[in-house]
Structures are given as C-alpha cells and as structure tokens.
Short mmCIF file of C-alpha atoms and ligand atoms in Angstrom, two decimals:
data_model
loop_
_atom_site.label_atom_id
_atom_site.label_comp_id
_atom_site.label_asym_id
_atom_site.label_seq_id
_atom_site.Cartn_x
_atom_site.Cartn_y
_atom_site.Cartn_z
CA MET A 1 -38.21 41.76 -33.23
CA THR A 2 -36.99 38.98 -31.06
CA LYS A 3 -34.86 36.09 -32.39
CA SER A 4 -37.72 33.68 -31.60
CA GLN A 5 -40.11 35.99 -33.29
CA GLN A 6 -37.82 36.12 -36.40
CA LEU A 7 -37.54 32.22 -36.43
CA ARG A 8 -41.24 32.05 -36.31
CA LYS A 9 -41.67 34.50 -39.22
CA LEU A 10 -38.77 32.83 -41.16
CA HIS A 11 -40.66 29.58 -41.26
CA SER A 12 -44.14 30.65 -41.16
CA ASN A 13 -44.70 29.75 -44.79
CA ASP A 14 -43.06 26.66 -44.37
CA THR A 15 -45.32 23.67 -44.37
CA VAL A 16 -45.37 20.78 -41.73
CA LEU A 17 -44.68 18.64 -44.64
CA SER A 18 -42.44 16.01 -43.09
CA VAL A 19 -45.15 15.25 -40.63
CA VAL A 20 -48.06 15.41 -43.07
CA VAL A 21 -46.07 13.14 -45.61
CA MET A 22 -45.66 10.64 -42.81
CA TRP A 23 -49.29 10.51 -42.04
CA THR A 24 -50.20 10.39 -45.60
CA ILE A 25 -47.72 7.40 -46.20
CA TRP A 26 -49.05 5.90 -43.02
CA GLY A 27 -52.36 5.53 -45.06
CA ASN A 28 -54.74 8.13 -43.76
CA ARG A 29 -55.54 6.05 -40.99
CA SER A 30 -54.78 8.57 -38.27
CA PHE A 31 -53.86 11.76 -39.87
CA SER A 32 -51.90 10.60 -38.74
CA ASN A 33 -42.62 46.93 -15.36
CA SER A 34 -41.92 48.93 -13.41
CA SER A 35 -40.14 47.53 -10.36
CA ILE A 36 -41.90 50.08 -8.30
CA ARG A 37 -45.39 48.98 -9.25
CA ARG A 38 -44.26 45.32 -8.70
CA LEU A 39 -43.05 46.26 -5.17
CA GLU A 40 -46.40 48.07 -4.60
CA SER A 41 -48.34 44.96 -5.51
CA ASN A 42 -46.19 42.61 -3.54
CA THR A 43 -46.65 45.01 -0.37
CA SER A 44 -50.42 45.01 -1.05
CA ILE A 45 -50.90 41.19 -1.27
CA LEU A 46 -48.65 40.57 1.76
CA LYS A 47 -50.51 43.28 3.72
CA HIS A 48 -53.91 41.96 2.66
CA LEU A 49 -52.92 38.25 3.73
CA ILE A 50 -51.31 39.45 7.08
CA SER A 51 -54.52 41.33 7.97
CA LYS A 52 -56.67 38.44 6.89
CA ILE A 53 -54.68 35.86 8.96
CA THR A 54 -54.60 38.26 11.79
CA ALA A 55 -58.54 38.53 11.71
CA THR A 56 -59.52 34.87 11.03
CA GLY A 57 -56.35 32.73 11.65
CA PRO A 58 -53.88 30.74 9.45
CA ILE A 59 -55.09 30.18 5.71
CA SER A 60 -54.69 27.10 3.63
CA VAL A 61 -51.93 26.87 0.99
CA ALA A 62 -54.58 26.75 -1.72
CA GLU A 63 -55.94 30.13 -0.54
CA TYR A 64 -52.44 31.69 -0.22
CA MET A 65 -51.58 30.31 -3.80
CA ARG A 66 -54.98 31.72 -5.24
CA GLU A 67 -54.39 35.14 -3.81
CA ALA A 68 -50.71 35.36 -4.76
CA LEU A 69 -51.45 34.12 -8.31
CA THR A 70 -54.86 35.37 -9.23
CA ASN A 71 -56.02 38.06 -6.70
CA PRO A 72 -58.12 40.43 -9.15
CA VAL A 73 -56.23 43.48 -8.29
CA SER A 74 -52.56 42.42 -7.89
CA GLY A 75 -52.11 38.77 -8.52
CA TYR A 76 -49.11 37.62 -10.26
CA TYR A 77 -50.84 36.28 -13.31
CA VAL A 78 -53.27 39.20 -13.46
CA LYS A 79 -50.70 41.93 -13.88
CA ASN A 80 -47.56 40.39 -15.41
CA ASP A 81 -46.22 39.13 -18.68
CA MET A 82 -43.98 36.49 -17.04
CA LEU A 83 -42.97 34.52 -19.93
CA GLY A 84 -39.55 34.44 -21.82
CA ALA A 85 -36.05 35.37 -21.30
CA GLY A 86 -36.87 38.84 -19.60
CA GLY A 87 -39.48 37.06 -17.31
CA ASP A 88 -39.47 34.48 -14.69
CA PHE A 89 -39.63 31.11 -16.74
CA ILE A 90 -39.88 29.84 -20.27
CA THR A 91 -42.36 27.21 -21.71
CA SER A 92 -41.93 24.80 -24.51
CA PRO A 93 -44.35 26.84 -27.01
CA GLU A 94 -42.06 29.85 -26.42
CA ILE A 95 -38.92 27.92 -27.09
CA SER A 96 -39.64 26.55 -30.45
CA GLN A 97 -42.52 26.72 -33.19
CA ILE A 98 -42.07 22.89 -33.79
CA PHE A 99 -43.72 22.17 -30.37
CA GLY A 100 -46.90 24.00 -31.46
CA GLU A 101 -46.82 22.56 -34.92
CA LEU A 102 -46.74 19.06 -33.75
CA LEU A 103 -49.54 19.62 -31.29
CA GLY A 104 -51.61 21.16 -34.08
CA VAL A 105 -51.03 18.06 -36.14
CA TRP A 106 -52.13 16.00 -32.96
CA CYS A 107 -55.44 17.98 -32.82
CA VAL A 108 -56.03 17.45 -36.59
CA SER A 109 -55.26 13.65 -36.20
CA GLU A 110 -57.52 13.22 -33.20
CA TRP A 111 -60.43 15.17 -35.01
CA MET A 112 -59.86 12.68 -37.91
CA ALA A 113 -59.76 9.67 -35.87
CA ALA A 114 -62.87 10.73 -34.01
CA GLY A 115 -64.90 10.81 -37.36
CA LYS A 116 -64.26 14.41 -38.73
CA SER A 117 -67.00 16.17 -36.79
CA SER A 118 -68.53 18.94 -38.82
CA VAL A 119 -67.99 21.35 -35.83
CA PHE A 120 -64.44 21.63 -34.39
CA GLN A 121 -63.76 23.79 -31.23
CA LEU A 122 -60.14 24.29 -30.22
CA VAL A 123 -60.36 25.11 -26.49
CA GLU A 124 -57.00 26.12 -24.83
CA LEU A 125 -56.72 26.58 -20.91
CA GLY A 126 -54.23 29.14 -19.74
CA PRO A 127 -52.86 30.18 -23.28
CA GLY A 128 -50.05 32.61 -21.95
CA ARG A 129 -48.83 34.78 -24.78
CA GLY A 130 -50.73 32.83 -27.38
CA SER A 131 -47.81 31.28 -29.13
CA LEU A 132 -49.00 27.70 -28.82
CA ALA A 133 -52.40 28.53 -30.43
CA SER A 134 -50.72 30.59 -33.11
CA ASP A 135 -48.55 27.70 -34.18
CA ILE A 136 -51.45 25.40 -34.22
CA LEU A 137 -53.72 27.73 -36.20
CA ARG A 138 -50.79 28.02 -38.77
CA VAL A 139 -50.88 24.11 -39.02
CA PHE A 140 -54.78 24.26 -39.48
CA SER A 141 -54.36 26.73 -42.36
CA GLN A 142 -51.80 24.60 -44.06
CA LEU A 143 -54.10 21.64 -43.62
CA LYS A 144 -57.12 23.39 -45.18
CA VAL A 145 -57.48 20.63 -47.66
CA VAL A 146 -57.88 17.90 -44.89
CA LEU A 147 -60.06 20.24 -42.63
CA GLY A 148 -62.36 21.15 -45.65
CA GLU A 149 -65.43 23.01 -44.88
CA THR A 150 -65.44 22.20 -41.03
CA ASP A 151 -66.82 24.94 -38.89
CA ILE A 152 -63.57 25.67 -36.72
CA SER A 153 -63.68 28.21 -33.84
CA VAL A 154 -60.94 28.91 -31.10
CA HIS A 155 -62.00 29.25 -27.29
CA LEU A 156 -59.51 30.54 -24.77
CA VAL A 157 -59.91 30.20 -21.02
CA GLU A 158 -57.73 32.91 -19.37
CA VAL A 159 -58.02 34.82 -16.01
CA SER A 160 -55.36 37.30 -16.79
CA PRO A 161 -56.44 40.63 -18.26
CA LYS A 162 -52.76 41.42 -19.19
CA LEU A 163 -52.03 38.08 -20.75
CA SER A 164 -55.39 37.90 -22.70
CA GLN A 165 -54.47 41.29 -24.49
CA LEU A 166 -51.27 39.80 -25.47
CA GLN A 167 -53.08 36.79 -26.78
CA ALA A 168 -55.53 38.94 -28.68
CA LYS A 169 -52.68 40.90 -30.32
CA CYS A 170 -50.78 37.79 -31.14
CA LEU A 171 -53.79 35.71 -32.62
CA THR A 172 -55.88 38.53 -34.21
CA GLY A 173 -52.87 40.70 -35.45
CA ASP A 174 -54.07 44.26 -36.29
CA GLN A 175 -57.61 43.20 -36.54
CA THR A 176 -59.99 44.68 -33.95
CA TRP A 177 -61.26 42.74 -31.03
CA THR A 178 -63.98 43.69 -28.76
CA CYS A 179 -64.01 43.15 -24.87
CA ASN A 180 -66.72 43.48 -22.25
CA ASP A 181 -65.43 42.28 -18.77
CA ASP A 182 -68.85 41.78 -17.53
CA GLN A 183 -69.82 39.05 -19.93
CA PRO A 184 -69.04 35.31 -19.81
CA VAL A 185 -67.48 35.78 -23.24
CA TYR A 186 -65.22 38.83 -22.25
CA CYS A 187 -63.52 39.28 -25.44
CA SER A 188 -64.05 38.13 -29.05
CA GLY A 189 -62.51 38.73 -32.62
CA THR A 190 -61.26 36.88 -35.67
CA THR A 191 -57.81 35.13 -35.84
CA CYS A 192 -55.39 36.18 -38.58
CA THR A 193 -56.37 33.05 -40.26
CA GLY A 194 -59.95 33.96 -40.28
CA LEU A 195 -61.49 31.86 -37.57
CA PRO A 196 -63.77 33.19 -34.88
CA ILE A 197 -62.12 33.39 -31.40
CA TYR A 198 -63.48 33.79 -27.92
CA TRP A 199 -62.13 34.39 -24.42
CA TYR A 200 -63.86 33.28 -21.12
CA HIS A 201 -62.74 33.20 -17.52
CA ARG A 202 -64.23 29.70 -16.79
CA ILE A 203 -64.27 26.49 -18.74
CA GLU A 204 -68.18 26.04 -18.26
CA ASP A 205 -68.93 29.15 -20.25
CA VAL A 206 -67.22 27.52 -23.42
CA PRO A 207 -70.22 26.37 -25.67
CA ARG A 208 -70.91 22.69 -25.91
CA GLY A 209 -69.84 20.78 -28.93
CA PHE A 210 -66.98 18.56 -30.31
CA SER A 211 -63.77 20.11 -28.76
CA VAL A 212 -60.08 19.45 -28.41
CA PHE A 213 -58.87 20.77 -25.11
CA LEU A 214 -55.24 21.80 -24.60
CA ALA A 215 -53.74 22.70 -21.30
CA HIS A 216 -50.06 23.45 -21.40
CA GLU A 217 -48.58 24.39 -18.01
CA PHE A 218 -51.88 25.26 -16.79
CA PHE A 219 -52.79 22.61 -14.11
CA ASP A 220 -49.45 23.29 -12.13
CA ALA A 221 -50.63 26.92 -11.72
CA LEU A 222 -53.88 25.86 -9.88
CA PRO A 223 -54.15 26.18 -6.17
CA ILE A 224 -53.07 22.97 -4.04
CA HIS A 225 -53.86 21.85 -0.60
CA LYS A 226 -50.83 20.35 1.36
CA PHE A 227 -51.30 17.66 3.93
CA GLN A 228 -48.83 15.99 6.49
CA ARG A 229 -49.25 12.73 8.00
CA THR A 230 -48.94 12.94 11.86
CA GLU A 231 -49.23 10.65 14.77
CA ASN A 232 -52.76 11.88 15.06
CA GLY A 233 -53.77 11.30 11.48
CA TRP A 234 -53.67 13.63 8.51
CA ARG A 235 -53.30 17.39 9.13
CA GLU A 236 -53.40 20.22 6.60
CA VAL A 237 -50.41 22.59 6.31
CA MET A 238 -51.39 26.12 6.67
CA VAL A 239 -49.88 29.56 6.10
CA ASP A 240 -49.53 31.78 9.47
CA ILE A 241 -47.71 34.91 10.39
CA ASP A 242 -44.30 34.25 11.65
CA PRO A 243 -44.29 35.25 15.48
CA GLU A 244 -40.60 36.38 15.41
CA SER A 245 -41.16 38.56 12.29
CA PRO A 246 -44.63 39.88 11.97
CA GLU A 247 -43.85 40.99 8.40
CA LYS A 248 -43.24 37.43 7.31
CA LEU A 249 -45.01 34.21 6.67
CA ARG A 250 -44.47 30.55 7.72
CA PHE A 251 -45.93 27.28 7.34
CA VAL A 252 -47.74 25.59 10.37
CA VAL A 253 -49.55 22.29 10.67
CA SER A 254 -53.05 22.45 11.73
CA HIS A 255 -53.83 21.06 15.34
CA SER A 256 -57.11 19.40 14.13
CA PRO A 257 -58.50 18.22 10.95
CA THR A 258 -59.78 20.60 8.41
CA LEU A 259 -62.71 20.18 5.97
CA ALA A 260 -59.98 19.64 3.20
CA SER A 261 -57.91 17.08 5.23
CA SER A 262 -61.22 15.13 5.97
CA MET A 263 -62.28 15.20 2.37
CA LEU A 264 -59.37 15.12 0.02
CA ILE A 265 -57.22 12.34 1.37
CA GLN A 266 -57.58 8.99 -0.48
CA LYS A 267 -58.20 6.00 1.78
CA ASP A 268 -55.41 3.98 0.34
CA GLU A 269 -52.85 6.86 0.57
CA ASN A 270 -49.41 5.71 1.77
CA ARG A 271 -47.32 8.80 1.29
CA GLN A 272 -46.20 10.93 4.32
CA HIS A 273 -46.82 14.12 2.62
CA VAL A 274 -49.53 14.92 -0.13
CA GLU A 275 -50.48 17.81 -2.42
CA VAL A 276 -54.08 17.76 -3.72
CA CYS A 277 -55.50 20.15 -6.30
CA PRO A 278 -59.28 19.93 -6.15
CA GLU A 279 -59.73 23.07 -8.58
CA GLY A 280 -57.84 21.05 -11.22
CA GLY A 281 -59.88 17.97 -10.33
CA VAL A 282 -63.01 19.95 -10.99
CA ILE A 283 -61.74 21.22 -14.36
CA VAL A 284 -60.76 17.77 -15.56
CA GLN A 285 -64.28 16.44 -14.65
CA LYS A 286 -65.86 19.13 -16.67
CA MET A 287 -63.59 18.10 -19.57
CA ALA A 288 -64.28 14.53 -19.25
CA ASN A 289 -68.06 15.19 -19.11
CA ARG A 290 -67.90 17.22 -22.18
CA ILE A 291 -65.78 14.73 -24.07
CA ALA A 292 -68.15 11.80 -23.19
CA ASP A 293 -71.22 13.79 -24.10
CA ASP A 294 -70.18 15.72 -27.23
CA GLY A 295 -67.03 13.95 -28.49
CA GLY A 296 -63.47 15.33 -28.58
CA ALA A 297 -60.24 14.83 -26.82
CA ALA A 298 -57.96 16.52 -24.43
CA LEU A 299 -54.20 16.93 -24.11
CA ILE A 300 -52.69 18.00 -20.67
CA VAL A 301 -48.90 18.83 -20.56
CA ASP A 302 -47.16 19.68 -17.38
CA TYR A 303 -44.45 18.87 -14.84
CA GLY A 304 -45.93 15.85 -13.00
CA HIS A 305 -45.91 12.40 -11.47
CA ASP A 306 -48.23 9.52 -11.14
CA GLY A 307 -48.97 9.64 -7.45
CA THR A 308 -45.39 9.27 -6.22
CA LYS A 309 -44.16 12.74 -5.28
CA THR A 310 -44.65 14.51 -2.08
CA ASP A 311 -43.46 18.04 -1.59
CA THR A 312 -43.18 19.84 -4.93
CA PHE A 313 -44.52 23.31 -4.15
CA ARG A 314 -41.90 25.85 -5.40
CA GLY A 315 -41.61 29.48 -6.68
CA PHE A 316 -39.65 30.85 -9.55
CA LYS A 317 -38.62 34.39 -10.15
CA GLY A 318 -36.05 35.63 -12.68
CA HIS A 319 -35.65 31.95 -13.89
CA GLN A 320 -34.36 30.98 -10.33
CA LEU A 321 -35.89 29.09 -7.43
CA HIS A 322 -37.68 31.43 -5.15
CA ASN A 323 -38.99 31.01 -1.46
CA VAL A 324 -42.68 30.41 -1.95
CA LEU A 325 -43.66 32.53 1.07
CA GLU A 326 -41.74 35.56 0.08
CA ALA A 327 -43.10 38.49 -1.83
CA PRO A 328 -46.45 36.82 -2.97
CA GLY A 329 -47.74 38.18 -6.07
CA MET A 330 -44.11 38.87 -7.41
CA ALA A 331 -43.05 35.28 -8.24
CA ASP A 332 -44.59 32.22 -10.08
CA LEU A 333 -45.86 29.55 -7.57
CA THR A 334 -46.29 26.03 -8.86
CA ALA A 335 -46.79 22.46 -7.79
CA ASP A 336 -46.38 19.24 -9.89
CA VAL A 337 -49.47 17.83 -11.35
CA ASP A 338 -50.66 14.44 -9.91
CA PHE A 339 -51.85 12.55 -12.87
CA SER A 340 -53.03 9.70 -10.92
CA TYR A 341 -55.52 12.00 -9.08
CA LEU A 342 -56.66 13.44 -12.40
CA ARG A 343 -57.20 9.88 -13.80
CA LYS A 344 -59.29 8.94 -10.72
CA ILE A 345 -61.52 11.87 -11.16
CA THR A 346 -62.43 11.18 -14.64
CA GLY A 347 -64.05 7.89 -13.52
CA ASN A 348 -64.99 5.71 -16.36
CA GLN A 349 -66.26 8.53 -18.50
CA VAL A 350 -63.20 8.63 -20.73
CA THR A 351 -60.02 6.77 -21.78
CA CYS A 352 -56.89 8.04 -20.31
CA LEU A 353 -53.53 7.76 -21.90
CA GLY A 354 -50.12 8.50 -20.27
CA PRO A 355 -48.51 10.21 -18.72
CA ILE A 356 -45.60 9.84 -20.97
CA THR A 357 -42.49 11.87 -21.33
CA GLN A 358 -42.44 15.00 -23.56
CA ARG A 359 -39.31 13.28 -25.22
CA SER A 360 -41.34 10.13 -26.15
CA PHE A 361 -44.45 12.18 -27.26
CA LEU A 362 -42.50 14.51 -29.57
CA LYS A 363 -40.47 11.82 -30.93
CA ASN A 364 -43.58 9.77 -31.64
CA MET A 365 -45.03 12.82 -33.37
CA GLY A 366 -42.02 13.15 -35.71
CA ILE A 367 -40.07 15.98 -34.14
CA ASP A 368 -36.69 14.70 -35.83
CA SER A 369 -38.07 14.77 -39.44
CA ARG A 370 -39.65 18.19 -38.71
CA LEU A 371 -36.21 19.55 -37.55
CA GLN A 372 -34.59 18.07 -40.66
CA VAL A 373 -37.07 19.81 -42.81
CA LEU A 374 -36.44 23.24 -41.15
CA LEU A 375 -32.66 22.83 -41.21
CA ARG A 376 -32.75 22.01 -45.00
CA SER A 377 -34.47 25.17 -45.77
CA CYS A 378 -32.14 27.45 -43.40
CA HIS A 379 -28.67 28.48 -44.02
CA ASP A 380 -27.90 31.07 -41.62
CA PRO A 381 -25.62 29.40 -39.06
CA SER A 382 -27.08 31.20 -35.94
CA THR A 383 -30.56 30.37 -36.86
CA ARG A 384 -29.61 26.72 -37.42
CA ALA A 385 -27.70 26.69 -34.07
CA GLN A 386 -30.89 28.12 -32.47
CA LEU A 387 -33.14 25.53 -34.17
CA ILE A 388 -30.82 22.66 -32.83
CA ASN A 389 -30.70 24.14 -29.37
CA SER A 390 -34.35 24.42 -28.93
CA TYR A 391 -34.80 21.08 -30.16
CA ASP A 392 -32.41 19.85 -27.60
CA MET A 393 -33.84 21.78 -24.84
CA LEU A 394 -37.32 20.21 -25.71
CA ILE A 395 -36.47 16.58 -25.73
CA ASN A 396 -33.08 16.19 -23.72
CA PRO A 397 -33.95 14.03 -20.78
CA GLU A 398 -31.66 16.29 -18.52
CA LYS A 399 -33.71 19.22 -19.76
CA MET A 400 -37.44 19.37 -20.62
CA GLY A 401 -37.51 16.04 -22.28
CA HIS A 402 -38.28 13.94 -19.04
CA ARG A 403 -39.43 16.74 -16.82
CA PHE A 404 -42.69 17.37 -18.75
CA GLN A 405 -45.38 14.74 -19.18
CA PHE A 406 -48.20 14.27 -21.75
CA PHE A 407 -51.52 13.04 -20.56
CA SER A 408 -54.58 12.57 -22.73
CA MET A 409 -58.31 11.88 -22.43
CA LEU A 410 -60.38 10.52 -25.22
CA SER A 411 -63.94 9.51 -25.75
CA ARG A 412 -64.42 5.85 -24.74
CA GLY A 413 -65.46 4.90 -28.30
CA ARG A 414 -62.07 6.18 -29.75
CA LEU A 415 -60.12 3.17 -28.69
CA ALA A 416 -63.00 0.48 -29.06
CA GLN A 417 -62.31 -2.16 -31.59
CA ARG A 418 -65.05 -2.15 -34.11
CA LYS A 419 -67.11 -5.34 -33.79
CA GLY A 420 -66.85 -7.81 -36.68
CA MET A 421 -64.02 -5.87 -38.48
CA GLN A 422 -60.89 -7.19 -39.68
CA GLN A 423 -57.58 -6.45 -37.87
CA ASP A 424 -56.57 -3.63 -40.43
CA THR A 425 -59.63 -1.84 -39.29
CA ALA A 426 -58.77 -1.97 -35.72
CA PRO A 427 -58.92 1.38 -33.73
CA LEU A 428 -56.59 4.11 -35.19
CA PRO A 429 -53.36 4.48 -32.90
CA VAL A 430 -53.36 7.71 -30.92
CA ALA A 431 -50.53 9.91 -32.35
CA GLY A 432 -47.95 10.78 -29.89
CA PHE A 433 -48.67 7.88 -27.62
CA ALA A 434 -47.77 5.31 -30.16
CA GLU A 435 -44.59 5.25 -32.51
CA LEU A 436 -45.62 6.06 -36.08
CA ASN A 437 -45.13 3.23 -38.21
CA VAL A 438 -43.75 4.64 -41.35
CA GLN A 439 -43.06 2.11 -44.25
C1 SAM B 1 -47.66 28.86 -16.61
S1 SAM B 1 -48.57 29.85 -17.66
C2 SAM B 1 -48.58 28.97 -19.03
C3 SAM B 1 -48.79 29.68 -20.29
C4 SAM B 1 -48.92 28.90 -21.56
N1 SAM B 1 -49.68 27.83 -21.61
C5 SAM B 1 -47.48 28.45 -21.92
O1 SAM B 1 -47.21 27.29 -21.74
O2 SAM B 1 -46.59 29.30 -22.49
C6 SAM B 1 -50.20 29.71 -16.89
C7 SAM B 1 -51.31 30.23 -17.79
O3 SAM B 1 -52.64 29.96 -17.11
C8 SAM B 1 -53.37 31.11 -16.80
N2 SAM B 1 -54.07 30.73 -15.55
C9 SAM B 1 -53.63 30.58 -14.36
N3 SAM B 1 -54.68 30.34 -13.50
C10 SAM B 1 -55.82 30.32 -14.12
C11 SAM B 1 -57.27 30.08 -13.79
N4 SAM B 1 -57.52 29.84 -12.46
N5 SAM B 1 -58.12 30.21 -14.85
C12 SAM B 1 -57.63 30.48 -16.09
N6 SAM B 1 -56.43 30.77 -16.59
C13 SAM B 1 -55.49 30.63 -15.53
C14 SAM B 1 -52.42 32.15 -16.67
O4 SAM B 1 -52.69 33.51 -16.82
C15 SAM B 1 -51.45 31.85 -17.92
O5 SAM B 1 -51.76 32.11 -19.06
#
C-alpha cells in the first residue's frame, strides 16, 4: 500500500466535520510497463503519422494531439497509467484526500442551493484513477442525513480502457462490474458506498437529469489548433516531416488559410499567436445546455488563463518537460485552458463564475480548518509532515495554488434574487467562489 493510500485509509472514517460544522453554523443557507511495449507503441504512432503526412500533407496540431493521446490502439491515455510518482505527472486529487473532500462538499452545497432535486447525477469527465470520485463519494456517505432519500448515481466519461479499469477497481472495490465495449454505457456496477455507477465514452450518452459535472485536468488534454498571425493574415500551425531528418517531425506554418483558421479566430483577437480547443467548446456547450434545461452545476479545474496567453502547448514525461513532437504516444501533451473561450461558448444559457485560483477556492471552502481536524487526529510525525506538505503543494502560489484555476457554470436562476424577498433571502452565495462568513 502506498503512503497516499495509507493516508486515505487512515482518515477514511474521519468526517468532514470542520466544513460541515462551518456550513451548519452559517445557517443551512448554502450547505454551505514495460519499456519495450512503450517503445513499440511510440514507433507505431510515429510511423502511422509519418505515412499519413507523406500521403496527404501536414496535419493540424489538433490531429497530432488526438492521435498521440487517444489513438484507440496505442494512444498515451489509452494504454498507460501515467498518474503519480512513478508516472509522468501528479494531480491534486492524487496529492491529498482533502481536495476531493472539499469538492464533495461543494457538490452537496450546490445541490442544496439549487433546490435539493430528488435525482442527483454526479458526472465526472476524465476521472484518471478515480481518486477524486472516491473522496467525493466518501463525503456523500458521511452526509447521508443531508442527502436523505435522494436518488444519487455516478457517471464517468472516460476514453481510456486502462484507466476505466483502475477507476472500476477503486470505486467498486471487489464488487463485480460488467463491461460491454460496443454499448454507449460500456461498463456499469455499484460503488463501494452502494450507488449505481456507469461509464461512457461521450458526454452525450450520459442520461438527462439534474447533474453536477466535474472536470479536473480534463480540458487541458483535449486537442488544440494553433494559429499564427502573419503579414497575410491568420495561418494555422501544422505538423510536418522534418526534411533534414525523415524520422522526425517539425512545425510549419500553412501557406494558405485552413478551414480552422477561417472559422476559429475571433474577430476582436489581438494576440499574435492563439490556441483554440473546439472540442472543449463543444463539450462545454453540451454541459451548459443540460444545466439550463435540467438544472445542475459544473466545476472545471485546470491550468488556464482568461484569453491572455499564447503558446502553452507542452509535453510531460517522468515529471519533466518533454519536446511535444518527440515520441508521440509516450508523453503527456497538454495546453492551458482558455476560460474566456469557454465562457463565450456558453452564451447566455448559464451563469459563469471564475476563473479564480485554486488557493482562493480551497481557502474559501475551508481547507485550513479541514487540515487542523486531520492534524488533531494524527500523531505519527511522518504522516503529519505529509499532510502539511500536500496542503502546501495544493495552495502555495509558487506550486499549484496559482497555477490551477476554478471555473463554474450554474443555472441562471441560481443567482437570481427572489422577487419581493427581504435581503436575508437573497441568493445563496456560491461556496468556493465566496468567502464563508463563519460567525
Ligand atoms: C490529465 S488526466 C486527469 C485525471 C484526473 N482527472 C486527475 O486529475 O487525476 C486526463 C483524463 O481525461 C481522460 N481523457 C482524455 N481525453 C479524453 C476524451 N477525449 N474523452 C474522455 N476522456 C478523456 C484521460 O483518460 C484521463 O482520465
């Protein structure tokens, strides 16, 4: 058992009391592998891309990224468990259970503020190893009194067969789960906490109904197009074969406009270089439609900016930066999320909040009190040190505190002031985006 698993186990019976008490005091207003196999897969994706470019010419960065990450035979996400110390990168839910617990409280808080719907779907996009969902479900169990007889179900949108197996093990324990790759619901089972759980490849296959959507480090993994402003106007950056080294790839700027460069650049764009993620836009539009029609909320957490950054496309391998055009399929490829683009895409269907920094969000959610509760019940010096170090990693501005941003979509009615009501029945503040007023 790893140290992080030991920690999770050690505190799994612990309650999220500090946060719960805080909300109660606040007045119920807003409850509140093998290296050989890896080398083969690298060679196969590179060979595949080289023969494709030889046959039909340079490909877009989006197509390159899609093949490298999600090629159904040898894509990076399809074959690997890349998370954690032995992988290529580590994410907040893997660093500390506190992260998922606070997001669990956020989900319940928004469910309450939206009127305690009798049906509650927790939908996570790109759940990795399942750690975030696991920590959230533990909070749901501890808040059974609050959730009552609500019909809760869990829905995971995951493209990777390898990761969906890890998720099923993590979330259903030893219970059996059944899979049928040909169906829209390609896997289903029962969580360790007794809730029905389902897996899908696409968000559109998730049933309609009140849903809280979570996407942690999901949007940064979706394919981007890159554009360069030139004296002849906007041109798309493409991936081509390096003429000096036919086994290698290089970036080139397209001579003439492409369909993407004609369609995806905003008229008022003033940057010199722009990255656009249309696939992310389509997914956000679907979430916004559902929230507007069926009720619910969404929380998107990622590296990102508000329409200011230019060239953010990068690779990670073994926790180090990695040349994005080298060894496709063997390294993570990622680009900062442009939250201003996502906000524009939602139109007026939903209310958007943020982006705000991870530090602000977690502080507003009561991470300091939660850490104190855990430290009070823990006397082992090394476990205490690990709790403090992981807290620091999450909120230190020099570490993940300012690099990661929280962005939310809520149904428009959520923040509307109720007509004719006194001030004390004003809309409930949104947990995480507003400081909790503990008196
Ligand atoms: C960077 S990992 C983040 C994992 C997890 N959310 C975490 O923070 O630990 C990206 C996740 O999104 C999944 N993913 C990537 N592209 C996807 C796509 N197009 N559709 C569904 N899932 C995708 C990956 O398999 C993986 O589970």
